[in-house]
Amino acid sequence: PHVYTIAFMLIVFFAVLTWIVPSGQFDRQTIQTAAGEREVAVAGTYQEVDKVYTDSETGETVDLRQGIDAVLQAPAKGIQAAADVVAFVLLIGGSFAIVTKTNALNAGMSRVIKKLKNKDILIIPISMILLSICGTTFGMSEEALPFYAIFIPIMLSIGYDSMTAFIICFLGPNLGYCASTIDPFNVLIAQGVIGIEGNPQLWLRAILWVIFTAAGIFWAMRYARRVKLDPKSSITYEDDKQKRKEFTLRHKLVLIDFAVGMGVIVWGLVTQGWYMDEISMVFLAMGLLAGILGGLDEKTIAEEFVRGIADFAYAACIIGIARGILVVAEGGMIIDSILNWLVGLLAGAPSFIYTTFMYIVLGLLSLLVPSSSGLAALTMPVMGPLTELMGLNPGAAVTALQFANQTVNTISPVAGMTVAGLAVAKISFGQWWKTIWKFFIFMVLFGLVATVISGLLPM
């Protein structure tokens, strides 16, 4: 099915669950973490809530059961809830269209490719290492979207396919995000919620990052070599015929302008604490400057900006629609209920298989809460103490969170950046699943082993 159909079916599914699964909630408290203040669940405070009750303050009747009206409103509410990400994607699309319209440095891209000659395969490990570093340090996610517009035409021009480009741009930072070392939105916030000071398992996380990233690069290079030797073996072969025409006409890269802009963005992320608003600012400035330097008139710049927004609208909207699933689940107050039920199952498990169950539970919850920081705030106050009660290092809860969450997000139709990246690359979920499934199994097994090792380390 179309990704919009999948997202809408999941909205309907969770709406039905709000009629079946008991509603309830944990008490919340605000704590300070490495990523700022967070509201976290207080372990042991779960209470069920009536599906229909009268609000004591307003006197109005509240019905937590999500009906047809809630289902149809969910996409709009989801887009509103994800407005910052949606705006970010649209501004990038508009700005990048101006940059590509100039066609100023197409010759520069050609020179780079000619210099590589038979070593063009090196683009893959170099790029993925850099992107993985970004993922493991500051949690690159939305920031990777602009790279798709760069790597797709490059990969197509040197004999690879658009799936190779997607693997570089998506799996690169994703590998680093899974094997986070100091990511404040993943490892550090989870440790802060549990109360783990410093980063005592940093050495282990660094080793895991090296192995995990190396394995991902090896798999990506094997796939790319196979496509280079037999282009028709590419799962996107037919689709790429049209993409080659499109990029020849409209998507030539101005590499120097983009490189300078990305340099400013990296500086802002690392030293100034920038996020999506500031990154959007740089892209807009980059696009306008490229239009002026490229000799485009005012009307052309404006038209290209609109055309770029149109190209990225599909990606922007699916982010919001996927967010609508969480809107429905929150509206029915079933997320805490599902968490409480799963934790009840975990509490009775033998310690030697506890880490596996915890990993699976966090993976399943990632379908409801794709955000690593959101999942940490929801689950770590419960998982951390429970892990310690089982006689294991509470750092195992953090390790399970980082690997399970992002591994599931790799194939999840509700993970905003996954669906956005596929939309920009014009690759279907079916094509992606057929390509990634073997490596996905490796990711799951690697995360399970890493969680066990993390739990067995001395406290």
Short mmCIF file of C-alpha atoms in Angstrom, two decimals:
data_model
loop_
_atom_site.label_atom_id
_atom_site.label_comp_id
_atom_site.label_asym_id
_atom_site.label_seq_id
_atom_site.Cartn_x
_atom_site.Cartn_y
_atom_site.Cartn_z
CA PRO A 1 0.00 0.00 0.00
CA HIS A 2 0.92 3.65 -0.43
CA VAL A 3 2.69 5.06 2.63
CA TYR A 4 -0.22 7.47 3.20
CA THR A 5 -2.55 4.47 3.25
CA ILE A 6 -0.33 2.65 5.75
CA ALA A 7 -0.27 5.67 8.05
CA PHE A 8 -4.03 6.14 7.87
CA MET A 9 -4.63 2.43 8.53
CA LEU A 10 -2.48 2.70 11.66
CA ILE A 11 -4.48 5.74 12.79
CA VAL A 12 -7.65 3.65 12.45
CA PHE A 13 -6.02 0.71 14.23
CA PHE A 14 -5.01 2.76 17.26
CA ALA A 15 -8.38 4.47 17.33
CA VAL A 16 -9.95 1.00 17.66
CA LEU A 17 -7.49 0.20 20.47
CA THR A 18 -8.77 3.21 22.44
CA TRP A 19 -12.11 1.37 22.72
CA ILE A 20 -10.46 -1.88 23.85
CA VAL A 21 -7.32 -1.04 25.85
CA PRO A 22 -8.00 0.51 29.29
CA SER A 23 -7.13 4.20 29.54
CA GLY A 24 -4.74 5.33 32.24
CA GLN A 25 -1.70 7.38 33.08
CA PHE A 26 1.37 7.69 35.24
CA ASP A 27 1.99 10.75 37.35
CA ARG A 28 4.57 13.06 35.79
CA GLN A 29 7.40 15.12 37.24
CA THR A 30 9.76 17.61 35.60
CA ILE A 31 13.49 16.87 35.74
CA GLN A 32 16.58 18.47 34.23
CA THR A 33 18.44 16.39 31.65
CA ALA A 34 21.31 16.96 29.21
CA ALA A 35 18.74 17.96 26.56
CA GLY A 36 16.84 20.38 28.84
CA GLU A 37 13.80 19.99 31.08
CA ARG A 38 11.65 16.90 30.57
CA GLU A 39 8.41 15.60 32.00
CA VAL A 40 8.93 11.96 32.96
CA ALA A 41 6.66 9.22 34.25
CA VAL A 42 6.91 8.34 37.95
CA ALA A 43 7.29 4.59 38.43
CA GLY A 44 4.55 2.89 40.41
CA THR A 45 2.00 5.68 39.99
CA TYR A 46 -0.08 4.24 37.15
CA GLN A 47 -3.85 4.63 37.56
CA GLU A 48 -6.67 3.67 35.24
CA VAL A 49 -8.98 6.40 33.95
CA ASP A 50 -12.63 5.95 32.99
CA LYS A 51 -13.25 6.01 29.26
CA VAL A 52 -16.03 8.55 29.84
CA TYR A 53 -15.79 11.00 32.75
CA THR A 54 -16.74 14.51 33.77
CA ASP A 55 -13.96 17.09 33.92
CA SER A 56 -13.93 18.44 37.48
CA GLU A 57 -12.77 21.89 36.35
CA THR A 58 -14.98 22.53 33.34
CA GLY A 59 -17.87 20.21 34.12
CA GLU A 60 -17.75 18.89 30.56
CA THR A 61 -18.08 15.22 29.66
CA VAL A 62 -14.85 13.76 28.26
CA ASP A 63 -14.94 10.65 26.07
CA LEU A 64 -11.52 9.10 25.53
CA ARG A 65 -12.79 6.66 22.89
CA GLN A 66 -11.53 7.89 19.54
CA GLY A 67 -14.27 7.83 16.90
CA ILE A 68 -14.53 8.61 13.20
CA ASP A 69 -14.23 12.35 13.85
CA ALA A 70 -10.97 11.82 15.77
CA VAL A 71 -9.60 9.60 12.99
CA LEU A 72 -10.37 12.20 10.31
CA GLN A 73 -8.97 15.03 12.43
CA ALA A 74 -5.79 13.13 13.31
CA PRO A 75 -3.83 14.01 10.11
CA ALA A 76 -4.50 17.75 10.58
CA LYS A 77 -3.67 17.61 14.28
CA GLY A 78 -0.58 15.57 13.51
CA ILE A 79 0.65 18.14 11.00
CA GLN A 80 0.03 20.87 13.58
CA ALA A 81 1.90 18.91 16.25
CA ALA A 82 4.83 18.40 13.86
CA ALA A 83 4.65 21.94 12.48
CA ASP A 84 8.31 22.70 13.21
CA VAL A 85 9.52 19.65 11.27
CA VAL A 86 7.03 20.21 8.43
CA ALA A 87 8.13 23.85 8.06
CA PHE A 88 11.77 22.75 8.15
CA VAL A 89 11.26 20.26 5.31
CA LEU A 90 9.30 22.71 3.14
CA LEU A 91 11.86 25.52 3.57
CA ILE A 92 14.69 23.15 2.70
CA GLY A 93 12.84 22.01 -0.40
CA GLY A 94 12.18 25.56 -1.59
CA SER A 95 15.70 26.78 -0.87
CA PHE A 96 17.38 23.79 -2.46
CA ALA A 97 15.37 24.20 -5.65
CA ILE A 98 16.86 27.69 -6.08
CA VAL A 99 20.36 26.33 -5.50
CA THR A 100 19.97 23.56 -8.07
CA LYS A 101 18.39 25.87 -10.66
CA THR A 102 21.66 27.80 -11.02
CA ASN A 103 23.42 24.70 -12.41
CA ALA A 104 26.64 26.57 -11.66
CA LEU A 105 28.89 23.76 -10.53
CA ASN A 106 27.75 20.78 -12.55
CA ALA A 107 31.24 20.75 -14.03
CA GLY A 108 32.69 20.67 -10.52
CA MET A 109 30.71 17.55 -9.69
CA SER A 110 31.90 15.94 -12.91
CA ARG A 111 35.54 16.71 -12.04
CA VAL A 112 35.18 15.05 -8.64
CA ILE A 113 33.75 11.93 -10.27
CA LYS A 114 36.51 11.85 -12.93
CA LYS A 115 39.23 12.18 -10.28
CA LEU A 116 37.87 9.16 -8.43
CA LYS A 117 37.93 7.09 -11.65
CA ASN A 118 37.64 3.47 -10.51
CA LYS A 119 37.62 4.45 -6.84
CA ASP A 120 34.16 5.99 -6.84
CA ILE A 121 33.07 3.29 -4.36
CA LEU A 122 35.04 5.23 -1.72
CA ILE A 123 32.28 7.85 -1.67
CA ILE A 124 30.19 5.37 0.30
CA PRO A 125 32.46 4.64 3.31
CA ILE A 126 33.71 8.21 3.59
CA SER A 127 30.22 9.70 3.52
CA MET A 128 28.70 7.09 5.83
CA ILE A 129 31.47 7.49 8.42
CA LEU A 130 30.97 11.25 8.52
CA LEU A 131 27.18 10.93 8.75
CA SER A 132 27.47 8.23 11.41
CA ILE A 133 29.71 10.50 13.48
CA CYS A 134 26.99 13.15 13.26
CA GLY A 135 24.41 10.59 14.36
CA THR A 136 26.38 9.30 17.34
CA THR A 137 27.36 12.75 18.63
CA PHE A 138 24.50 15.19 18.14
CA GLY A 139 21.77 12.85 16.90
CA MET A 140 21.55 13.86 13.24
CA SER A 141 18.10 13.07 11.92
CA GLU A 142 16.11 15.82 10.17
CA GLU A 143 19.41 17.49 9.31
CA ALA A 144 20.21 14.66 6.88
CA LEU A 145 17.29 15.41 4.54
CA PRO A 146 19.19 17.86 2.29
CA PHE A 147 21.80 15.21 1.52
CA TYR A 148 19.32 13.17 -0.51
CA ALA A 149 19.20 15.88 -3.17
CA ILE A 150 22.99 15.73 -3.40
CA PHE A 151 23.67 12.01 -3.40
CA ILE A 152 20.89 10.80 -5.68
CA PRO A 153 22.20 12.56 -8.82
CA ILE A 154 25.80 11.74 -7.90
CA MET A 155 25.08 8.03 -7.43
CA LEU A 156 23.01 7.85 -10.62
CA SER A 157 25.73 9.60 -12.63
CA ILE A 158 28.45 7.14 -11.61
CA GLY A 159 26.46 3.96 -12.21
CA TYR A 160 24.78 3.23 -8.90
CA ASP A 161 21.08 3.67 -8.09
CA SER A 162 18.85 5.85 -5.94
CA MET A 163 18.67 3.10 -3.30
CA THR A 164 22.44 3.42 -2.84
CA ALA A 165 21.99 7.14 -2.27
CA PHE A 166 19.20 6.49 0.23
CA ILE A 167 21.33 3.96 2.10
CA ILE A 168 24.14 6.50 2.43
CA CYS A 169 21.95 9.38 3.56
CA PHE A 170 19.56 7.42 5.77
CA LEU A 171 21.53 4.49 7.11
CA GLY A 172 24.70 6.56 7.69
CA PRO A 173 23.32 8.79 10.48
CA ASN A 174 20.97 6.00 11.56
CA LEU A 175 23.89 3.72 12.38
CA GLY A 176 25.40 6.44 14.55
CA TYR A 177 22.04 7.18 16.20
CA CYS A 178 21.59 3.49 17.06
CA ALA A 179 25.08 3.20 18.47
CA SER A 180 24.95 6.56 20.22
CA THR A 181 27.94 7.57 22.31
CA ILE A 182 27.18 11.12 23.50
CA ASP A 183 23.93 11.94 21.68
CA PRO A 184 22.02 14.26 24.07
CA PHE A 185 18.65 13.24 22.62
CA ASN A 186 19.27 9.55 23.11
CA VAL A 187 21.91 8.24 25.52
CA LEU A 188 22.39 11.32 27.68
CA ILE A 189 18.71 12.07 28.22
CA ALA A 190 18.01 8.40 29.05
CA GLN A 191 20.87 8.34 31.55
CA GLY A 192 19.68 11.62 33.03
CA VAL A 193 16.15 10.28 33.52
CA ILE A 194 17.45 7.13 35.25
CA GLY A 195 19.95 9.12 37.32
CA ILE A 196 23.16 7.70 35.84
CA GLU A 197 25.87 10.35 36.24
CA GLY A 198 28.46 10.92 33.57
CA ASN A 199 28.70 8.31 30.83
CA PRO A 200 30.19 5.22 32.55
CA GLN A 201 29.68 2.92 29.56
CA LEU A 202 31.09 5.35 26.99
CA TRP A 203 33.98 3.00 26.22
CA LEU A 204 31.53 0.20 25.42
CA ARG A 205 29.35 2.48 23.31
CA ALA A 206 32.41 3.65 21.35
CA ILE A 207 33.38 0.03 20.57
CA LEU A 208 29.80 -0.79 19.58
CA TRP A 209 29.69 2.28 17.31
CA VAL A 210 32.87 1.24 15.44
CA ILE A 211 31.67 -2.34 14.88
CA PHE A 212 28.10 -1.35 14.01
CA THR A 213 29.13 1.38 11.56
CA ALA A 214 31.72 -0.86 9.90
CA ALA A 215 29.10 -3.59 9.41
CA GLY A 216 26.65 -1.10 7.86
CA ILE A 217 29.28 0.24 5.47
CA PHE A 218 30.30 -3.28 4.44
CA TRP A 219 26.66 -4.14 3.66
CA ALA A 220 26.13 -0.88 1.75
CA MET A 221 29.24 -1.41 -0.36
CA ARG A 222 28.21 -4.97 -1.21
CA TYR A 223 24.83 -3.72 -2.39
CA ALA A 224 26.42 -0.90 -4.42
CA ARG A 225 28.93 -3.22 -6.11
CA ARG A 226 26.15 -5.60 -7.14
CA VAL A 227 24.18 -2.75 -8.72
CA LYS A 228 27.27 -1.39 -10.48
CA LEU A 229 28.00 -4.80 -12.03
CA ASP A 230 24.39 -5.43 -13.00
CA PRO A 231 22.28 -2.22 -13.08
CA LYS A 232 19.13 -4.20 -13.87
CA SER A 233 19.47 -6.01 -10.54
CA SER A 234 18.62 -2.74 -8.81
CA ILE A 235 15.21 -2.80 -7.18
CA THR A 236 14.75 0.82 -8.30
CA TYR A 237 16.08 0.30 -11.85
CA GLU A 238 12.86 1.25 -13.67
CA ASP A 239 12.11 4.18 -11.32
CA ASP A 240 15.64 5.52 -11.75
CA LYS A 241 15.17 5.91 -15.50
CA GLN A 242 12.76 8.75 -14.83
CA LYS A 243 14.90 10.15 -12.00
CA ARG A 244 17.88 10.46 -14.34
CA LYS A 245 15.79 12.57 -16.70
CA GLU A 246 14.50 14.75 -13.85
CA PHE A 247 17.91 15.39 -12.37
CA THR A 248 19.42 16.11 -15.76
CA LEU A 249 16.89 18.85 -16.35
CA ARG A 250 16.30 20.38 -12.90
CA HIS A 251 18.51 19.06 -10.13
CA LYS A 252 22.10 20.01 -10.85
CA LEU A 253 24.08 20.69 -7.73
CA VAL A 254 25.89 23.84 -6.72
CA LEU A 255 28.40 21.99 -4.54
CA ILE A 256 30.51 24.88 -3.28
CA ASP A 257 27.53 26.92 -2.13
CA PHE A 258 26.07 23.88 -0.42
CA ALA A 259 29.39 22.92 1.18
CA VAL A 260 29.83 26.39 2.70
CA GLY A 261 26.27 26.37 3.98
CA MET A 262 26.70 22.91 5.51
CA GLY A 263 29.91 24.08 7.15
CA VAL A 264 28.00 26.91 8.81
CA ILE A 265 25.27 24.46 9.89
CA VAL A 266 27.79 22.04 11.45
CA TRP A 267 29.42 24.95 13.28
CA GLY A 268 26.06 26.09 14.60
CA LEU A 269 25.02 22.59 15.69
CA VAL A 270 28.29 21.84 17.48
CA THR A 271 29.10 25.20 19.06
CA GLN A 272 25.87 27.22 19.18
CA GLY A 273 23.20 24.65 19.97
CA TRP A 274 21.28 25.28 16.75
CA TYR A 275 18.21 23.29 15.75
CA MET A 276 15.66 23.35 12.92
CA ASP A 277 14.82 27.08 12.95
CA GLU A 278 18.46 28.11 12.60
CA ILE A 279 19.19 25.42 10.01
CA SER A 280 16.19 26.59 7.97
CA MET A 281 17.60 30.12 8.18
CA VAL A 282 20.93 29.03 6.69
CA PHE A 283 19.24 27.09 3.89
CA LEU A 284 17.02 30.00 2.97
CA ALA A 285 20.04 32.35 2.89
CA MET A 286 21.99 29.78 0.89
CA GLY A 287 19.19 29.45 -1.65
CA LEU A 288 18.67 33.19 -2.09
CA LEU A 289 22.40 33.85 -2.41
CA ALA A 290 22.80 31.04 -4.94
CA GLY A 291 19.95 32.48 -6.99
CA ILE A 292 21.54 35.95 -7.04
CA LEU A 293 25.06 34.69 -7.78
CA GLY A 294 23.69 32.35 -10.43
CA GLY A 295 22.09 35.25 -12.29
CA LEU A 296 18.48 34.22 -11.68
CA ASP A 297 15.88 36.98 -11.72
CA GLU A 298 13.39 37.60 -8.91
CA LYS A 299 10.53 35.79 -10.63
CA THR A 300 12.61 32.68 -11.35
CA ILE A 301 13.84 32.54 -7.75
CA ALA A 302 10.27 32.75 -6.44
CA GLU A 303 8.98 30.17 -8.92
CA GLU A 304 11.77 27.73 -8.11
CA PHE A 305 11.11 28.18 -4.40
CA VAL A 306 7.46 27.24 -4.94
CA ARG A 307 8.42 24.30 -7.14
CA GLY A 308 10.83 23.06 -4.48
CA ILE A 309 8.14 23.24 -1.82
CA ALA A 310 5.88 21.20 -4.08
CA ASP A 311 8.59 18.55 -4.50
CA PHE A 312 9.03 18.22 -0.73
CA ALA A 313 5.33 18.59 0.20
CA TYR A 314 4.81 14.83 -0.01
CA ALA A 315 7.59 14.27 2.52
CA ALA A 316 6.43 17.07 4.80
CA CYS A 317 2.80 15.91 4.92
CA ILE A 318 3.60 12.28 5.67
CA ILE A 319 5.59 13.39 8.72
CA GLY A 320 2.47 15.09 10.05
CA ILE A 321 0.14 12.23 9.11
CA ALA A 322 2.41 9.72 10.85
CA ARG A 323 2.36 11.99 13.91
CA GLY A 324 -1.44 11.67 13.82
CA ILE A 325 -1.07 8.09 15.08
CA LEU A 326 0.45 9.41 18.29
CA VAL A 327 -2.30 12.05 18.50
CA VAL A 328 -4.98 9.33 18.51
CA ALA A 329 -3.10 7.14 21.03
CA GLU A 330 -2.57 10.12 23.36
CA GLY A 331 -6.19 11.21 22.95
CA GLY A 332 -7.35 7.80 24.14
CA MET A 333 -4.74 7.74 26.95
CA ILE A 334 -3.62 4.21 26.07
CA ILE A 335 0.17 4.68 25.78
CA ASP A 336 0.80 4.55 29.55
CA SER A 337 -1.61 1.61 29.81
CA ILE A 338 0.33 -0.38 27.20
CA LEU A 339 3.62 0.51 28.93
CA ASN A 340 2.29 -0.53 32.35
CA TRP A 341 1.04 -3.86 30.97
CA LEU A 342 4.34 -4.63 29.27
CA VAL A 343 6.34 -3.74 32.37
CA GLY A 344 4.13 -6.14 34.33
CA LEU A 345 5.16 -8.91 31.95
CA LEU A 346 8.83 -8.00 32.25
CA ALA A 347 8.81 -7.98 36.05
CA GLY A 348 8.26 -11.73 36.18
CA ALA A 349 10.87 -12.66 33.58
CA PRO A 350 14.12 -14.47 34.52
CA SER A 351 17.04 -12.04 34.59
CA PHE A 352 18.98 -13.84 31.84
CA ILE A 353 16.22 -13.18 29.30
CA TYR A 354 15.03 -9.91 30.80
CA THR A 355 17.25 -7.78 28.55
CA THR A 356 15.80 -9.45 25.45
CA PHE A 357 12.24 -8.79 26.60
CA MET A 358 13.12 -5.21 27.45
CA TYR A 359 14.61 -4.67 24.00
CA ILE A 360 11.48 -6.09 22.35
CA VAL A 361 9.19 -3.98 24.54
CA LEU A 362 11.08 -0.77 23.74
CA GLY A 363 11.00 -1.68 20.06
CA LEU A 364 7.24 -2.17 20.12
CA LEU A 365 6.73 1.09 22.01
CA SER A 366 8.80 2.84 19.32
CA LEU A 367 5.87 2.25 16.96
CA LEU A 368 3.85 4.50 19.27
CA VAL A 369 6.63 6.92 20.20
CA PRO A 370 9.30 7.11 17.44
CA SER A 371 11.15 9.97 19.18
CA SER A 372 14.08 8.65 21.21
CA SER A 373 13.87 11.50 23.71
CA GLY A 374 10.10 11.05 24.01
CA LEU A 375 10.49 7.29 24.52
CA ALA A 376 13.21 7.88 27.11
CA ALA A 377 11.00 10.26 29.08
CA LEU A 378 8.14 7.77 28.96
CA THR A 379 9.94 4.50 29.73
CA MET A 380 13.26 5.09 31.53
CA PRO A 381 11.69 6.07 34.90
CA VAL A 382 10.11 2.60 34.89
CA MET A 383 12.69 0.53 32.99
CA GLY A 384 15.73 1.90 34.85
CA PRO A 385 14.69 0.89 38.40
CA LEU A 386 13.19 -2.37 37.13
CA THR A 387 16.49 -3.29 35.45
CA GLU A 388 18.37 -2.60 38.67
CA LEU A 389 15.88 -4.70 40.67
CA MET A 390 16.61 -7.56 38.30
CA GLY A 391 20.25 -7.37 39.45
CA LEU A 392 21.53 -5.89 36.19
CA ASN A 393 23.35 -2.69 35.37
CA PRO A 394 20.68 0.01 34.72
CA GLY A 395 22.81 1.15 31.79
CA ALA A 396 21.30 -1.83 29.94
CA ALA A 397 18.00 0.06 29.79
CA VAL A 398 19.78 2.91 28.02
CA THR A 399 21.50 0.54 25.58
CA ALA A 400 18.22 -1.23 24.83
CA LEU A 401 16.52 2.11 24.23
CA GLN A 402 19.09 3.45 21.79
CA PHE A 403 19.30 0.29 19.68
CA ALA A 404 15.66 -0.84 19.81
CA ASN A 405 14.18 2.58 19.10
CA GLN A 406 16.25 3.46 16.08
CA THR A 407 16.37 -0.07 14.71
CA VAL A 408 12.57 -0.18 14.60
CA ASN A 409 12.52 3.35 13.15
CA THR A 410 14.64 2.01 10.28
CA ILE A 411 11.63 0.18 8.86
CA SER A 412 8.75 1.94 10.65
CA PRO A 413 6.01 3.67 8.63
CA VAL A 414 5.40 6.01 11.58
CA ALA A 415 8.99 7.28 11.92
CA GLY A 416 8.94 10.77 10.41
CA MET A 417 12.46 10.85 9.01
CA THR A 418 12.16 7.37 7.51
CA VAL A 419 9.02 8.18 5.56
CA ALA A 420 10.34 11.64 4.67
CA GLY A 421 13.62 10.25 3.32
CA LEU A 422 11.84 7.60 1.26
CA ALA A 423 9.46 10.26 -0.05
CA VAL A 424 12.30 12.57 -1.12
CA ALA A 425 14.15 9.67 -2.77
CA LYS A 426 10.87 8.46 -4.35
CA ILE A 427 11.38 4.94 -3.02
CA SER A 428 8.46 2.86 -1.77
CA PHE A 429 8.38 1.11 1.58
CA GLY A 430 8.12 -2.21 -0.25
CA GLN A 431 11.36 -1.53 -2.12
CA TRP A 432 13.10 -0.46 1.09
CA TRP A 433 11.92 -3.46 3.12
CA LYS A 434 13.03 -5.89 0.39
CA THR A 435 16.46 -4.25 0.42
CA ILE A 436 17.04 -3.86 4.18
CA TRP A 437 15.44 -6.96 5.72
CA LYS A 438 18.60 -9.05 6.04
CA PHE A 439 20.62 -6.20 7.51
CA PHE A 440 17.65 -5.34 9.75
CA ILE A 441 17.89 -8.82 11.29
CA PHE A 442 21.58 -8.17 11.94
CA MET A 443 20.70 -4.82 13.57
CA VAL A 444 18.22 -6.54 15.90
CA LEU A 445 20.67 -9.28 16.89
CA PHE A 446 23.49 -6.79 17.41
CA GLY A 447 21.29 -4.65 19.65
CA LEU A 448 20.22 -7.69 21.69
CA VAL A 449 23.84 -8.73 22.27
CA ALA A 450 24.86 -5.16 23.12
CA THR A 451 22.04 -4.93 25.68
CA VAL A 452 23.08 -8.19 27.35
CA ILE A 453 26.72 -7.06 27.58
CA SER A 454 25.66 -3.66 28.96
CA GLY A 455 23.52 -5.34 31.64
CA LEU A 456 26.29 -7.71 32.78
CA LEU A 457 28.84 -4.94 33.33
CA PRO A 458 29.51 -4.09 37.00
CA MET A 459 27.49 -1.14 38.36
#
